[in-house]
């Protein structure tokens, strides 16, 4: 199995002197995340006798590349060094940067050489990247060579009907299983996990995900907390993945894309509108293309009875980024609350008058983003959902609420869905507990 050492359970690393980095998440004075690769290493490979790096050479190189994540998280104001940096740089950062890194316990950032930590505290100075290097970085991280037509993507989606949706407890992350009446996992919508500062939110009781029926994986967007479970249960890397075209970074993001392309089958959707087959509809989100959360794929899942409304899995998108929801033409049976209960612009879908209606939230206990955020809860309440804060009251289920089995996996179903347990002898632990 080819996967980058960044994703292994643990590994020692050296703090790099200089990295090339892409800003892959940013939110005002709260948060910034860079996806980075060692600059000296990259320059060396780019100057090799084989000529400048091509996407073909990158495919095999990047799973062995020295890659890093650099995170600045003010923790809603608790981390003063981070807050000060974010307050100053907020809104002024270019997308691509060269960073010179210095270990410094008083610095604003956490540098990760491994997705599970521990981090090294650093400060850094920023500079622009020369046009020659920038064009190489853009070329090797470009996902266009993997783009497929709508027909090819539909071909890869399963045609069977879906009986239930399991919102898996993966800590501070997202992973959902679409399960048939005969208890097969047809597809996963995201296969994420708690990562970086939230690695500890991963449930020890999650011993395996069900991969025996060759499920397809739909990735809503390229954030680590939506794909990292596949690096824990690596058979998932052998599968067909459908992922949105997004401009990814040269670090862990690109290493993950290469790993899927080498071990399995990476199919990129760079289209618009809705792709439908069987019970599944993929809808392209229309938020700003620079924003991973808001420009990915939202998924609608239709139940076994045609008259039932779908279950909405929006990933981390804003509700207003999903065109068919924004036009208010769709009602739902249940939803997975967008962005782990964090920021999601737009109006939340209305609660239907159904006993099966649930607002499922996937987040880890004491996560570093303090999800769920009070304004997100208020927005759901305004849409008619009976949601408690901080504890659930009626319509809400939270993966952080772990039962005796140590897992908080949530069962979503339609009025006509078959109920009952998920007997499986493959060693997986995806059975819902609430
Ligand atoms: Zn995200
Ligand atoms: Zn997320």
Tab-separated table of C-alpha atoms and ligand atoms in Angstrom:
chain	number	residue	atom	x	y	z
A	1	UNK	CA	0.000	0.000	0.000
A	2	UNK	CA	1.433	3.361	-0.994
A	3	UNK	CA	0.704	6.023	1.548
A	4	UNK	CA	2.719	8.946	2.797
A	5	UNK	CA	4.479	8.621	6.188
A	6	UNK	CA	2.526	11.753	7.241
A	7	UNK	CA	-0.552	9.526	7.516
A	8	UNK	CA	1.045	6.648	9.455
A	9	UNK	CA	0.030	6.163	13.106
A	10	UNK	CA	3.186	7.929	14.237
A	11	UNK	CA	6.546	8.944	12.879
A	12	UNK	CA	9.416	11.186	13.887
A	13	UNK	CA	10.135	14.184	11.700
A	14	UNK	CA	12.552	17.061	11.371
A	15	UNK	CA	11.331	20.662	11.341
A	16	UNK	CA	11.942	21.861	7.757
A	17	UNK	CA	13.863	25.079	7.144
A	18	UNK	CA	11.618	26.203	4.320
A	19	UNK	CA	8.334	24.994	2.831
A	20	UNK	CA	6.069	25.758	-0.113
A	21	UNK	CA	2.567	26.041	1.224
A	22	UNK	CA	-0.994	26.548	0.070
A	23	UNK	CA	-3.601	28.103	2.335
A	24	UNK	CA	-6.346	25.458	2.464
A	25	UNK	CA	-8.619	26.779	5.179
A	26	UNK	CA	-9.032	30.187	6.657
A	27	UNK	CA	-11.561	31.928	8.821
A	28	UNK	CA	-11.027	35.500	9.946
A	29	UNK	CA	-9.351	35.760	13.348
A	30	UNK	CA	-10.102	32.128	14.145
A	31	UNK	CA	-8.132	29.830	11.965
A	32	UNK	CA	-5.634	29.249	9.161
A	33	UNK	CA	-4.258	25.976	7.781
A	34	UNK	CA	-1.394	25.516	5.313
A	35	UNK	CA	-0.764	22.344	3.309
A	36	UNK	CA	2.988	22.270	2.745
A	37	UNK	CA	5.944	20.448	1.230
A	38	UNK	CA	9.655	20.794	2.040
A	39	UNK	CA	10.914	23.495	-0.356
A	40	UNK	CA	14.539	22.288	-0.629
A	41	UNK	CA	13.345	18.775	-1.416
A	42	UNK	CA	10.876	20.087	-4.007
A	43	UNK	CA	13.506	22.296	-5.653
A	44	UNK	CA	15.919	19.341	-5.787
A	45	UNK	CA	13.378	17.110	-7.530
A	46	UNK	CA	12.329	19.954	-9.831
A	47	UNK	CA	15.958	20.534	-10.876
A	48	UNK	CA	16.747	16.849	-11.452
A	49	UNK	CA	18.384	15.653	-14.650
A	50	UNK	CA	14.972	14.304	-15.679
A	51	UNK	CA	13.799	17.906	-16.172
A	52	UNK	CA	11.110	19.863	-14.322
A	53	UNK	CA	8.560	17.803	-12.401
A	54	UNK	CA	5.668	16.369	-14.391
A	55	UNK	CA	2.339	15.135	-12.995
A	56	UNK	CA	3.420	11.607	-13.894
A	57	UNK	CA	6.624	11.736	-11.820
A	58	UNK	CA	4.810	13.544	-9.002
A	59	UNK	CA	2.302	10.700	-8.723
A	60	UNK	CA	4.979	8.317	-7.449
A	61	UNK	CA	7.118	10.934	-5.687
A	62	UNK	CA	4.449	12.598	-3.549
A	63	UNK	CA	3.563	9.523	-1.504
A	64	UNK	CA	7.191	9.696	-0.281
A	65	UNK	CA	7.429	13.480	-0.026
A	66	UNK	CA	8.299	15.335	3.206
A	67	UNK	CA	4.925	17.005	3.774
A	68	UNK	CA	3.551	19.094	6.634
A	69	UNK	CA	0.455	20.804	7.948
A	70	UNK	CA	0.852	24.205	9.619
A	71	UNK	CA	-2.071	25.296	11.729
A	72	UNK	CA	-2.835	28.609	13.406
A	73	UNK	CA	-5.882	28.196	15.658
A	74	UNK	CA	-6.918	30.975	18.056
A	75	UNK	CA	-9.343	28.553	19.739
A	76	UNK	CA	-11.937	31.329	19.822
A	77	UNK	CA	-9.445	33.710	21.407
A	78	UNK	CA	-7.753	31.404	23.926
A	79	UNK	CA	-4.469	31.135	22.048
A	80	UNK	CA	-3.137	34.685	22.142
A	81	UNK	CA	-0.080	34.237	19.909
A	82	UNK	CA	-2.285	32.666	17.243
A	83	UNK	CA	-4.988	35.303	17.683
A	84	UNK	CA	-2.507	38.140	17.283
A	85	UNK	CA	-1.076	36.609	14.105
A	86	UNK	CA	-4.532	35.939	12.639
A	87	UNK	CA	-5.787	39.423	13.514
A	88	UNK	CA	-2.890	40.952	11.641
A	89	UNK	CA	-2.760	38.622	8.613
A	90	UNK	CA	-6.450	37.968	8.241
A	91	UNK	CA	-7.466	38.968	4.732
A	92	UNK	CA	-3.913	39.703	3.532
A	93	UNK	CA	-2.628	36.206	2.852
A	94	UNK	CA	-1.973	35.056	-0.698
A	95	UNK	CA	-2.994	31.490	-1.519
A	96	UNK	CA	0.543	30.248	-2.251
A	97	UNK	CA	3.467	31.111	0.013
A	98	UNK	CA	7.005	30.241	0.806
A	99	UNK	CA	7.461	29.980	4.569
A	100	UNK	CA	10.741	30.045	6.422
A	101	UNK	CA	10.226	28.089	9.627
A	102	UNK	CA	11.790	28.599	13.053
A	103	UNK	CA	11.100	26.487	16.123
A	104	UNK	CA	9.772	28.853	18.757
A	105	UNK	CA	7.611	27.939	21.739
A	106	UNK	CA	6.109	31.431	21.661
A	107	UNK	CA	5.307	31.280	17.931
A	108	UNK	CA	1.727	31.415	16.609
A	109	UNK	CA	1.639	28.116	14.718
A	110	UNK	CA	1.634	24.359	15.197
A	111	UNK	CA	3.692	22.436	12.673
A	112	UNK	CA	2.689	18.812	12.092
A	113	UNK	CA	5.019	16.339	10.390
A	114	UNK	CA	2.421	13.701	11.140
A	115	UNK	CA	-1.351	13.961	10.991
A	116	UNK	CA	-1.632	12.526	14.498
A	117	UNK	CA	0.855	14.928	16.029
A	118	UNK	CA	2.449	15.862	18.287
A	119	UNK	CA	2.969	19.332	16.837
A	120	UNK	CA	6.038	21.547	17.148
A	121	UNK	CA	5.374	25.173	17.952
A	122	UNK	CA	6.892	27.463	15.316
A	123	UNK	CA	6.975	30.968	13.943
A	124	UNK	CA	7.662	31.709	10.315
A	125	UNK	CA	8.301	34.459	7.830
A	126	UNK	CA	6.401	34.611	4.565
A	127	UNK	CA	7.619	35.320	1.067
A	128	UNK	CA	6.248	34.964	-2.421
A	129	UNK	CA	7.170	32.015	-4.640
A	130	UNK	CA	9.147	32.538	-7.858
A	131	UNK	CA	7.022	32.165	-11.023
A	132	UNK	CA	8.998	29.111	-12.183
A	133	UNK	CA	8.454	27.207	-8.904
A	134	UNK	CA	4.844	28.353	-8.654
A	135	UNK	CA	4.027	27.019	-12.087
A	136	UNK	CA	5.639	23.676	-11.152
A	137	UNK	CA	3.627	23.508	-7.918
A	138	UNK	CA	0.414	24.284	-9.752
A	139	UNK	CA	1.174	21.738	-12.461
A	140	UNK	CA	1.866	18.816	-10.126
A	141	UNK	CA	-1.081	19.502	-7.797
A	142	UNK	CA	-3.563	19.943	-10.650
A	143	UNK	CA	-6.362	17.361	-10.431
A	144	UNK	CA	-7.565	17.972	-14.022
A	145	UNK	CA	-5.789	14.878	-15.416
A	146	UNK	CA	-8.207	12.816	-13.251
A	147	UNK	CA	-11.364	14.633	-14.383
A	148	UNK	CA	-14.061	12.376	-15.825
A	149	UNK	CA	-17.262	12.983	-17.751
A	150	UNK	CA	-20.672	12.875	-16.073
A	151	UNK	CA	-21.375	9.530	-17.752
A	152	UNK	CA	-18.163	7.960	-16.469
A	153	UNK	CA	-18.898	9.191	-12.949
A	154	UNK	CA	-22.475	7.908	-13.039
A	155	UNK	CA	-21.127	4.575	-14.204
A	156	UNK	CA	-19.078	4.362	-10.985
A	157	UNK	CA	-22.053	5.055	-8.700
A	158	UNK	CA	-24.096	2.090	-7.396
A	159	UNK	CA	-27.653	1.585	-8.665
A	160	UNK	CA	-29.080	-0.257	-5.627
A	161	UNK	CA	-31.587	1.262	-3.241
A	162	UNK	CA	-30.488	2.599	0.142
A	163	UNK	CA	-32.264	1.562	3.315
A	164	UNK	CA	-30.399	3.507	6.002
A	165	UNK	CA	-27.623	6.030	6.468
A	166	UNK	CA	-25.115	5.527	9.291
A	167	UNK	CA	-23.372	8.679	10.511
A	168	UNK	CA	-20.193	7.074	11.799
A	169	UNK	CA	-18.509	8.178	14.988
A	170	UNK	CA	-15.031	9.134	13.814
A	171	UNK	CA	-14.431	11.862	16.401
A	172	UNK	CA	-14.001	15.387	15.006
A	173	UNK	CA	-14.504	14.484	11.346
A	174	UNK	CA	-17.091	13.072	8.991
A	175	UNK	CA	-17.869	9.630	7.539
A	176	UNK	CA	-21.253	8.270	6.472
A	177	UNK	CA	-22.224	4.803	5.261
A	178	UNK	CA	-25.112	4.162	2.841
A	179	UNK	CA	-26.480	0.746	3.719
A	180	UNK	CA	-28.837	-1.512	1.702
A	181	UNK	CA	-31.686	-3.715	2.933
A	182	UNK	CA	-29.390	-6.738	2.641
A	183	UNK	CA	-26.904	-5.001	4.950
A	184	UNK	CA	-24.267	-4.081	2.436
A	185	UNK	CA	-22.387	-0.797	2.515
A	186	UNK	CA	-22.943	0.568	-0.983
A	187	UNK	CA	-21.010	3.765	-0.563
A	188	UNK	CA	-19.281	5.991	1.923
A	189	UNK	CA	-19.902	9.697	1.804
A	190	UNK	CA	-16.581	10.889	3.246
A	191	UNK	CA	-14.231	8.667	5.215
A	192	UNK	CA	-12.825	11.137	7.685
A	193	UNK	CA	-11.396	11.077	11.184
A	194	UNK	CA	-10.254	13.389	13.946
A	195	UNK	CA	-6.888	14.829	12.868
A	196	UNK	CA	-4.105	17.196	14.048
A	197	UNK	CA	-5.134	18.777	17.383
A	198	UNK	CA	-8.278	16.607	17.379
A	199	UNK	CA	-6.557	13.256	16.828
A	200	UNK	CA	-7.556	12.251	20.363
A	201	UNK	CA	-11.258	12.483	19.479
A	202	UNK	CA	-10.998	9.320	17.324
A	203	UNK	CA	-12.911	6.509	19.116
A	204	UNK	CA	-10.714	3.607	20.255
A	205	UNK	CA	-13.778	1.367	19.803
A	206	UNK	CA	-13.848	1.976	16.038
A	207	UNK	CA	-11.933	-1.136	15.022
A	208	UNK	CA	-12.891	-1.208	11.368
A	209	UNK	CA	-15.173	0.117	8.669
A	210	UNK	CA	-17.082	-2.265	6.454
A	211	UNK	CA	-15.294	-2.680	3.107
A	212	UNK	CA	-16.310	-6.205	2.134
A	213	UNK	CA	-18.856	-5.142	-0.502
A	214	UNK	CA	-16.506	-2.883	-2.433
A	215	UNK	CA	-18.172	0.450	-1.612
A	216	UNK	CA	-17.461	3.518	-3.685
A	217	UNK	CA	-16.220	6.526	-1.704
A	218	UNK	CA	-17.571	10.006	-2.393
A	219	UNK	CA	-15.354	12.735	-0.976
A	220	UNK	CA	-17.285	15.957	-0.343
A	221	UNK	CA	-14.113	18.092	-0.250
A	222	UNK	CA	-10.382	17.716	0.275
A	223	UNK	CA	-10.048	18.552	3.997
A	224	UNK	CA	-8.131	15.945	6.037
A	225	UNK	CA	-10.962	15.335	8.519
A	226	UNK	CA	-13.064	14.026	5.605
A	227	UNK	CA	-10.624	11.400	4.271
A	228	UNK	CA	-8.211	10.282	6.966
A	229	UNK	CA	-10.118	7.139	8.120
A	230	UNK	CA	-9.007	5.651	4.781
A	231	UNK	CA	-5.393	5.898	5.976
A	232	UNK	CA	-6.301	3.948	9.120
A	233	UNK	CA	-8.212	1.209	7.266
A	234	UNK	CA	-6.080	1.260	4.151
A	235	UNK	CA	-8.130	-1.203	2.080
A	236	UNK	CA	-10.328	1.852	1.509
A	237	UNK	CA	-7.498	3.325	-0.593
A	238	UNK	CA	-8.019	0.522	-3.129
A	239	UNK	CA	-11.541	1.636	-3.882
A	240	UNK	CA	-13.009	3.966	-6.473
A	241	UNK	CA	-13.203	7.507	-5.131
A	242	UNK	CA	-15.310	10.300	-6.601
A	243	UNK	CA	-13.988	13.674	-5.477
A	244	UNK	CA	-14.585	17.269	-6.497
A	245	UNK	CA	-12.113	19.225	-8.581
A	246	UNK	CA	-10.507	21.629	-6.110
A	247	UNK	CA	-7.131	23.336	-6.177
A	248	UNK	CA	-5.266	21.314	-3.567
A	249	UNK	CA	-2.006	21.955	-1.741
A	250	UNK	CA	1.361	20.267	-2.431
A	251	UNK	CA	1.488	18.593	0.986
A	252	UNK	CA	-0.806	16.025	2.622
A	253	UNK	CA	-3.662	16.848	0.211
A	254	UNK	CA	-1.632	16.029	-2.883
A	255	UNK	CA	-0.075	12.987	-1.181
A	256	UNK	CA	-3.589	11.699	-0.466
A	257	UNK	CA	-4.757	12.262	-4.042
A	258	UNK	CA	-1.667	10.399	-5.340
A	259	UNK	CA	-2.231	7.603	-2.866
A	260	UNK	CA	-5.835	7.081	-4.053
A	261	UNK	CA	-4.775	7.293	-7.700
A	262	UNK	CA	-1.985	4.742	-7.183
A	263	UNK	CA	-3.801	2.258	-4.968
A	264	UNK	CA	-7.333	2.663	-6.259
A	265	UNK	CA	-9.170	4.777	-8.763
A	266	UNK	CA	-9.462	8.566	-8.474
A	267	UNK	CA	-12.358	10.074	-10.430
A	268	UNK	CA	-12.613	13.849	-10.312
A	269	UNK	CA	-15.859	15.709	-10.905
A	270	UNK	CA	-15.291	19.121	-12.404
A	271	UNK	CA	-18.874	19.615	-13.576
A	272	UNK	CA	-21.854	21.545	-12.286
A	273	UNK	CA	-25.427	20.701	-11.343
A	274	UNK	CA	-26.604	17.284	-10.196
A	275	UNK	CA	-25.315	13.783	-11.018
A	276	UNK	CA	-27.966	11.181	-10.215
A	277	UNK	CA	-27.977	7.401	-10.202
A	278	UNK	CA	-30.114	5.039	-8.157
A	279	UNK	CA	-30.674	6.475	-4.702
A	280	UNK	CA	-27.742	8.896	-4.852
A	281	UNK	CA	-27.593	12.449	-6.120
A	282	UNK	CA	-24.348	14.386	-6.081
A	283	UNK	CA	-24.827	18.138	-6.259
A	284	UNK	CA	-22.016	20.529	-6.987
A	285	UNK	CA	-21.792	23.366	-4.438
A	286	UNK	CA	-21.417	26.876	-5.752
A	287	UNK	CA	-19.599	28.724	-2.954
A	288	UNK	CA	-16.319	30.507	-3.717
A	289	UNK	CA	-13.901	28.123	-5.463
A	290	UNK	CA	-11.087	29.134	-3.097
A	291	UNK	CA	-13.114	27.772	-0.171
A	292	UNK	CA	-12.848	23.980	0.108
A	293	UNK	CA	-15.872	23.625	2.405
A	294	UNK	CA	-18.177	25.601	0.137
A	295	UNK	CA	-17.169	24.412	-3.330
A	296	UNK	CA	-17.305	20.626	-2.978
A	297	UNK	CA	-20.036	18.035	-3.352
A	298	UNK	CA	-23.263	17.825	-1.324
A	299	UNK	CA	-25.055	14.474	-1.374
A	300	UNK	CA	-28.781	13.716	-1.381
A	301	UNK	CA	-29.811	10.160	-0.565
A	302	UNK	CA	-33.268	8.927	-1.536
A	303	UNK	CA	-35.028	6.287	0.545
A	304	UNK	CA	-36.671	2.997	-0.395
A	305	UNK	CA	-40.104	4.648	-0.884
A	306	UNK	CA	-40.445	7.161	-3.660
A	307	UNK	CA	-42.771	9.427	-1.672
A	308	UNK	CA	-40.183	9.997	1.104
A	309	UNK	CA	-37.987	13.062	0.946
A	310	UNK	CA	-34.216	12.576	0.800
A	311	UNK	CA	-31.613	12.709	3.549
A	312	UNK	CA	-29.143	15.537	3.001
A	313	UNK	CA	-25.400	15.112	3.567
A	314	UNK	CA	-23.968	18.587	2.902
A	315	UNK	CA	-20.358	17.938	3.945
A	316	UNK	CA	-19.031	21.251	5.263
A	317	UNK	CA	-20.901	23.413	2.701
A	318	UNK	CA	-23.036	26.411	3.476
A	319	UNK	CA	-26.737	25.646	2.998
A	320	UNK	CA	-26.836	28.533	0.522
A	321	UNK	CA	-24.035	26.865	-1.485
A	322	UNK	CA	-26.327	23.975	-2.471
A	323	UNK	CA	-28.332	25.365	-5.414
A	324	UNK	CA	-31.385	23.085	-5.238
A	325	UNK	CA	-31.722	23.735	-1.494
A	326	UNK	CA	-31.238	27.479	-1.879
A	327	UNK	CA	-34.051	27.629	-4.434
A	328	UNK	CA	-36.187	26.050	-1.648
A	329	UNK	CA	-37.458	23.422	-4.006
A	330	UNK	CA	-36.510	20.531	-1.756
A	331	UNK	CA	-37.681	19.297	1.593
A	332	UNK	CA	-35.841	16.631	3.551
A	333	UNK	CA	-36.428	13.686	5.871
A	334	UNK	CA	-33.240	14.226	7.905
A	335	UNK	CA	-29.873	15.835	7.578
A	336	UNK	CA	-26.342	15.610	8.766
A	337	UNK	CA	-25.765	19.107	10.115
A	338	UNK	CA	-23.241	20.870	7.914
A	339	UNK	CA	-19.632	21.416	8.985
A	340	UNK	CA	-19.828	19.459	12.271
A	341	UNK	CA	-22.096	22.177	13.674
A	342	UNK	CA	-19.605	24.891	12.704
A	343	UNK	CA	-20.121	27.784	10.319
A	344	UNK	CA	-22.412	27.034	7.357
A	345	UNK	CA	-23.843	30.121	5.631
A	346	UNK	CA	-27.457	30.164	4.468
A	347	UNK	CA	-30.775	28.981	5.845
A	348	UNK	CA	-30.947	25.472	7.312
A	349	UNK	CA	-33.577	23.164	5.761
A	350	UNK	CA	-36.910	23.080	7.583
A	351	UNK	CA	-37.739	20.256	9.957
A	352	UNK	CA	-40.356	17.970	8.413
A	353	UNK	CA	-43.338	16.710	10.381
A	354	UNK	CA	-41.964	13.174	10.722
A	355	UNK	CA	-41.080	11.031	13.726
A	356	UNK	CA	-37.957	9.835	11.884
A	357	UNK	CA	-36.593	13.376	11.378
A	358	UNK	CA	-33.101	13.823	12.823
A	359	UNK	CA	-30.416	16.441	12.751
A	360	UNK	CA	-27.224	14.395	13.125
A	361	UNK	CA	-24.037	16.138	14.184
A	362	UNK	CA	-20.609	14.657	13.666
A	363	UNK	CA	-18.050	16.201	15.995
A	364	UNK	CA	-15.632	15.144	18.682
A	365	UNK	CA	-15.906	15.907	22.359
A	366	UNK	CA	-13.877	19.021	23.328
A	367	UNK	CA	-12.718	19.550	19.732
A	368	UNK	CA	-10.308	22.395	18.994
A	369	UNK	CA	-12.916	24.379	17.004
A	370	UNK	CA	-15.466	24.312	19.843
A	371	UNK	CA	-18.058	22.763	17.525
A	372	UNK	CA	-21.017	22.908	17.639
A	373	UNK	CA	-21.145	26.707	17.599
A	374	UNK	CA	-24.105	28.443	19.264
A	375	UNK	CA	-25.108	30.420	16.109
A	376	UNK	CA	-25.312	27.161	14.101
A	377	UNK	CA	-27.571	25.600	16.721
A	378	UNK	CA	-29.746	28.738	16.727
A	379	UNK	CA	-30.082	28.526	12.950
A	380	UNK	CA	-31.366	24.935	13.149
A	381	UNK	CA	-33.778	25.870	15.931
A	382	UNK	CA	-35.096	28.652	13.728
A	383	UNK	CA	-35.784	26.045	11.035
A	384	UNK	CA	-37.971	24.151	13.506
A	385	UNK	CA	-35.547	21.515	14.789
A	386	UNK	CA	-35.694	20.798	18.532
A	387	UNK	CA	-32.016	21.035	19.335
A	388	UNK	CA	-30.457	21.455	22.749
A	389	UNK	CA	-27.338	23.349	23.702
A	390	UNK	CA	-25.003	22.075	24.952
A	391	UNK	CA	-26.845	18.743	25.292
A	392	UNK	CA	-29.331	17.160	22.829
A	393	UNK	CA	-33.068	17.366	23.519
A	394	UNK	CA	-35.112	15.658	20.785
A	395	UNK	CA	-34.330	15.889	17.070
A	396	UNK	CA	-30.568	16.025	17.521
A	397	UNK	CA	-28.096	13.163	17.734
A	398	UNK	CA	-24.382	13.744	18.262
A	399	UNK	CA	-21.551	11.360	17.552
A	400	UNK	CA	-19.781	12.627	20.696
A	401	UNK	CA	-22.502	10.924	22.769
A	402	UNK	CA	-20.924	7.523	23.104
A	403	UNK	CA	-22.875	4.663	24.617
A	404	UNK	CA	-21.610	1.578	26.402
A	405	UNK	CA	-19.852	0.407	23.249
A	406	UNK	CA	-17.758	3.583	23.200
A	407	UNK	CA	-19.245	4.708	19.895
A	408	UNK	CA	-21.814	7.356	19.031
A	409	UNK	CA	-22.709	6.243	15.487
A	410	UNK	CA	-26.119	7.593	14.436
A	411	UNK	CA	-28.851	5.757	12.509
A	412	UNK	CA	-30.805	7.806	9.941
A	413	UNK	CA	-33.749	6.237	8.133
A	414	UNK	CA	-36.941	6.877	6.228
A	415	UNK	CA	-40.476	5.999	7.348
A	416	UNK	CA	-40.422	2.773	5.342
A	417	UNK	CA	-36.876	1.652	6.201
A	418	UNK	CA	-36.252	-1.771	7.680
A	419	UNK	CA	-34.760	-1.530	11.169
A	420	UNK	CA	-32.646	-3.974	13.125
A	421	UNK	CA	-28.987	-4.568	13.760
A	422	UNK	CA	-26.141	-4.646	11.267
A	423	UNK	CA	-24.738	-8.130	11.665
A	424	UNK	CA	-21.353	-8.380	10.032
A	425	UNK	CA	-18.445	-10.709	10.629
A	426	UNK	CA	-15.768	-8.710	8.832
A	427	UNK	CA	-14.514	-7.090	12.047
A	428	UNK	CA	-16.095	-3.723	11.356
A	429	UNK	CA	-17.775	-1.593	13.983
A	430	UNK	CA	-20.138	0.603	11.993
A	431	UNK	CA	-23.300	-0.506	13.796
A	432	UNK	CA	-25.300	2.516	15.008
A	433	UNK	CA	-25.654	3.021	18.751
A	434	UNK	CA	-28.280	5.778	18.672
B	1	LIG	ZN1	-13.903	21.090	5.697
B	2	LIG	ZN1	-15.043	18.904	8.128
